[in-house]
């Protein structure tokens, strides 16, 4: 069974973009305590097109992480903007070998909301980091400590 990932915020408030940045910065700070920046790459396992996902990618990059984004394959804009990005007949086998990168850590997230409480779960390979945030008087702040759990297959 495949679990859906991404944002499940229904009708986000006007402040949600600001809240997303605060929560994403907090996530990146926590990840920084667990994984070394500048030598860790994350591979997004789903599109991160919502405000939280974009803020998370930006924050991770600002903290020194490489992030490989997932793009929807049916995105017609890519075909229009980059129709001939690579002419495969011009690529030599040794060029391909030089550009291959080591796969990064699988990164997924789930963010949802109930009343003024936001729940953020970050999944990195077989680790789950979870924290709640509360919206009080127009400010978002942690509602508890980070919980770290090893996932089982």
mmCIF file of N, CA and C in Angstrom, residues 16-71:
data_model
loop_
_atom_site.group_PDB
_atom_site.id
_atom_site.type_symbol
_atom_site.label_atom_id
_atom_site.label_comp_id
_atom_site.label_asym_id
_atom_site.label_seq_id
_atom_site.Cartn_x
_atom_site.Cartn_y
_atom_site.Cartn_z
ATOM 1 N N UNK A 16 -0.390 31.033 5.909
ATOM 2 C CA UNK A 16 0.220 29.706 5.770
ATOM 3 C C UNK A 16 1.588 29.745 5.095
ATOM 4 N N UNK A 17 1.791 30.627 4.133
ATOM 5 C CA UNK A 17 3.109 30.716 3.489
ATOM 6 C C UNK A 17 4.182 31.107 4.506
ATOM 7 N N UNK A 18 3.845 32.064 5.379
ATOM 8 C CA UNK A 18 4.791 32.469 6.426
ATOM 9 C C UNK A 18 5.003 31.317 7.415
ATOM 10 N N UNK A 19 3.913 30.661 7.804
ATOM 11 C CA UNK A 19 4.015 29.520 8.715
ATOM 12 C C UNK A 19 4.872 28.416 8.096
ATOM 13 N N UNK A 20 4.696 28.201 6.798
ATOM 14 C CA UNK A 20 5.463 27.160 6.109
ATOM 15 C C UNK A 20 6.944 27.414 6.226
ATOM 16 N N UNK A 21 7.352 28.658 6.067
ATOM 17 C CA UNK A 21 8.775 29.000 6.163
ATOM 18 C C UNK A 21 9.301 28.732 7.571
ATOM 19 N N UNK A 22 8.554 29.138 8.588
ATOM 20 C CA UNK A 22 8.969 28.916 9.978
ATOM 21 C C UNK A 22 9.090 27.418 10.258
ATOM 22 N N UNK A 23 8.081 26.645 9.848
ATOM 23 C CA UNK A 23 8.113 25.200 10.094
ATOM 24 C C UNK A 23 9.234 24.533 9.304
ATOM 25 N N UNK A 24 9.436 24.937 8.039
ATOM 26 C CA UNK A 24 10.492 24.352 7.209
ATOM 27 C C UNK A 24 11.872 24.669 7.780
ATOM 28 N N UNK A 25 12.072 25.881 8.287
ATOM 29 C CA UNK A 25 13.354 26.227 8.912
ATOM 30 C C UNK A 25 13.601 25.369 10.143
ATOM 31 N N UNK A 26 12.551 25.118 10.906
ATOM 32 C CA UNK A 26 12.680 24.265 12.092
ATOM 33 C C UNK A 26 13.011 22.829 11.682
ATOM 34 N N UNK A 27 12.389 22.345 10.616
ATOM 35 C CA UNK A 27 12.685 21.004 10.099
ATOM 36 C C UNK A 27 14.151 20.930 9.672
ATOM 37 N N UNK A 28 14.618 21.927 8.920
ATOM 38 C CA UNK A 28 16.003 21.929 8.443
ATOM 39 C C UNK A 28 16.986 21.985 9.619
ATOM 40 N N UNK A 29 16.654 22.740 10.668
ATOM 41 C CA UNK A 29 17.510 22.779 11.859
ATOM 42 C C UNK A 29 17.604 21.400 12.505
ATOM 43 N N UNK A 30 16.467 20.708 12.599
ATOM 44 C CA UNK A 30 16.467 19.367 13.198
ATOM 45 C C UNK A 30 17.239 18.382 12.325
ATOM 46 N N UNK A 31 17.048 18.454 11.029
ATOM 47 C CA UNK A 31 17.782 17.576 10.122
ATOM 48 C C UNK A 31 19.284 17.836 10.258
ATOM 49 N N UNK A 32 19.656 19.107 10.460
ATOM 50 C CA UNK A 32 21.062 19.468 10.645
ATOM 51 C C UNK A 32 21.688 18.829 11.866
ATOM 52 N N UNK A 33 20.888 18.473 12.846
ATOM 53 C CA UNK A 33 21.403 17.794 14.040
ATOM 54 C C UNK A 33 21.659 16.309 13.773
ATOM 55 N N UNK A 34 21.047 15.779 12.708
ATOM 56 C CA UNK A 34 21.102 14.342 12.447
ATOM 57 C C UNK A 34 21.930 13.957 11.225
ATOM 58 N N UNK A 35 22.026 14.857 10.247
ATOM 59 C CA UNK A 35 22.714 14.546 8.990
ATOM 60 C C UNK A 35 23.684 15.676 8.660
ATOM 61 N N UNK A 36 24.907 15.345 8.262
ATOM 62 C CA UNK A 36 25.882 16.403 7.954
ATOM 63 C C UNK A 36 25.533 17.143 6.660
ATOM 64 N N UNK A 37 25.515 18.455 6.743
ATOM 65 C CA UNK A 37 25.287 19.272 5.546
ATOM 66 C C UNK A 37 26.516 19.178 4.646
ATOM 67 N N UNK A 38 26.375 19.583 3.420
ATOM 68 C CA UNK A 38 27.443 19.616 2.418
ATOM 69 C C UNK A 38 27.903 18.231 1.980
ATOM 70 N N UNK A 39 27.506 17.172 2.688
ATOM 71 C CA UNK A 39 27.852 15.825 2.236
ATOM 72 C C UNK A 39 26.620 14.920 2.189
ATOM 73 N N UNK A 40 25.445 15.512 2.349
ATOM 74 C CA UNK A 40 24.195 14.752 2.318
ATOM 75 C C UNK A 40 23.318 15.270 1.198
ATOM 76 N N UNK A 41 22.805 14.352 0.406
ATOM 77 C CA UNK A 41 21.848 14.701 -0.644
ATOM 78 C C UNK A 41 20.519 14.050 -0.311
ATOM 79 N N UNK A 42 19.449 14.802 -0.524
ATOM 80 C CA UNK A 42 18.108 14.271 -0.348
ATOM 81 C C UNK A 42 17.444 14.175 -1.705
ATOM 82 N N UNK A 43 16.724 13.081 -1.925
ATOM 83 C CA UNK A 43 15.964 12.876 -3.155
ATOM 84 C C UNK A 43 14.481 12.903 -2.798
ATOM 85 N N UNK A 44 13.807 13.986 -3.193
ATOM 86 C CA UNK A 44 12.369 14.086 -2.950
ATOM 87 C C UNK A 44 11.674 12.937 -3.677
ATOM 88 N N UNK A 45 10.762 12.288 -2.993
ATOM 89 C CA UNK A 45 10.067 11.134 -3.548
ATOM 90 C C UNK A 45 8.697 11.497 -4.119
ATOM 91 N N UNK A 46 8.342 12.764 -4.024
ATOM 92 C CA UNK A 46 7.063 13.237 -4.553
ATOM 93 C C UNK A 46 7.206 14.720 -4.866
ATOM 94 N N UNK A 47 6.352 15.256 -5.727
ATOM 95 C CA UNK A 47 6.424 16.689 -6.023
ATOM 96 C C UNK A 47 6.174 17.521 -4.760
ATOM 97 N N UNK A 48 6.925 18.596 -4.611
ATOM 98 C CA UNK A 48 6.797 19.491 -3.454
ATOM 99 C C UNK A 48 6.344 20.854 -3.954
ATOM 100 N N UNK A 49 5.143 20.905 -4.495
ATOM 101 C CA UNK A 49 4.662 22.125 -5.135
ATOM 102 C C UNK A 49 3.858 23.030 -4.209
ATOM 103 N N UNK A 50 3.611 22.601 -2.984
ATOM 104 C CA UNK A 50 2.858 23.407 -2.025
ATOM 105 C C UNK A 50 3.798 24.356 -1.283
ATOM 106 N N UNK A 51 3.275 25.358 -0.575
ATOM 107 C CA UNK A 51 4.144 26.327 0.117
ATOM 108 C C UNK A 51 5.125 25.679 1.099
ATOM 109 N N UNK A 52 4.677 24.667 1.851
ATOM 110 C CA UNK A 52 5.587 24.018 2.795
ATOM 111 C C UNK A 52 6.702 23.291 2.056
ATOM 112 N N UNK A 53 6.355 22.543 1.025
ATOM 113 C CA UNK A 53 7.364 21.794 0.277
ATOM 114 C C UNK A 53 8.418 22.692 -0.336
ATOM 115 N N UNK A 54 7.998 23.802 -0.934
ATOM 116 C CA UNK A 54 8.959 24.734 -1.519
ATOM 117 C C UNK A 54 9.818 25.378 -0.443
ATOM 118 N N UNK A 55 9.214 25.739 0.697
ATOM 119 C CA UNK A 55 9.980 26.324 1.800
ATOM 120 C C UNK A 55 10.970 25.309 2.358
ATOM 121 N N UNK A 56 10.577 24.042 2.426
ATOM 122 C CA UNK A 56 11.466 22.997 2.928
ATOM 123 C C UNK A 56 12.673 22.822 2.014
ATOM 124 N N UNK A 57 12.437 22.740 0.723
ATOM 125 C CA UNK A 57 13.546 22.595 -0.230
ATOM 126 C C UNK A 57 14.481 23.791 -0.144
ATOM 127 N N UNK A 58 13.921 24.998 -0.112
ATOM 128 C CA UNK A 58 14.743 26.206 -0.011
ATOM 129 C C UNK A 58 15.566 26.215 1.275
ATOM 130 N N UNK A 59 14.934 25.861 2.378
ATOM 131 C CA UNK A 59 15.620 25.875 3.673
ATOM 132 C C UNK A 59 16.728 24.823 3.727
ATOM 133 N N UNK A 60 16.453 23.627 3.211
ATOM 134 C CA UNK A 60 17.494 22.586 3.196
ATOM 135 C C UNK A 60 18.690 23.041 2.370
ATOM 136 N N UNK A 61 18.427 23.651 1.232
ATOM 137 C CA UNK A 61 19.524 24.141 0.391
ATOM 138 C C UNK A 61 20.301 25.251 1.090
ATOM 139 N N UNK A 62 19.599 26.126 1.786
ATOM 140 C CA UNK A 62 20.274 27.201 2.530
ATOM 141 C C UNK A 62 21.146 26.630 3.651
ATOM 142 N N UNK A 63 20.761 25.485 4.185
ATOM 143 C CA UNK A 63 21.542 24.820 5.230
ATOM 144 C C UNK A 63 22.700 24.006 4.651
ATOM 145 N N UNK A 64 22.825 23.948 3.336
ATOM 146 C CA UNK A 64 23.954 23.265 2.716
ATOM 147 C C UNK A 64 23.678 21.880 2.186
ATOM 148 N N UNK A 65 22.411 21.489 2.076
ATOM 149 C CA UNK A 65 22.071 20.168 1.559
ATOM 150 C C UNK A 65 21.770 20.237 0.067
ATOM 151 N N UNK A 66 22.118 19.171 -0.630
ATOM 152 C CA UNK A 66 21.702 19.021 -2.015
ATOM 153 C C UNK A 66 20.329 18.365 -2.000
ATOM 154 N N UNK A 67 19.418 18.887 -2.817
ATOM 155 C CA UNK A 67 18.070 18.335 -2.879
ATOM 156 C C UNK A 67 17.716 18.089 -4.334
ATOM 157 N N UNK A 68 17.439 16.840 -4.646
ATOM 158 C CA UNK A 68 16.985 16.452 -5.980
ATOM 159 C C UNK A 68 15.466 16.463 -5.948
ATOM 160 N N UNK A 69 14.867 17.347 -6.723
ATOM 161 C CA UNK A 69 13.418 17.477 -6.723
ATOM 162 C C UNK A 69 12.775 16.474 -7.667
ATOM 163 N N UNK A 70 11.542 16.133 -7.380
ATOM 164 C CA UNK A 70 10.731 15.288 -8.240
ATOM 165 C C UNK A 70 9.820 16.190 -9.040
ATOM 166 N N UNK A 71 9.781 15.985 -10.343
ATOM 167 C CA UNK A 71 8.926 16.765 -11.215
ATOM 168 C C UNK A 71 7.888 15.837 -11.793
#
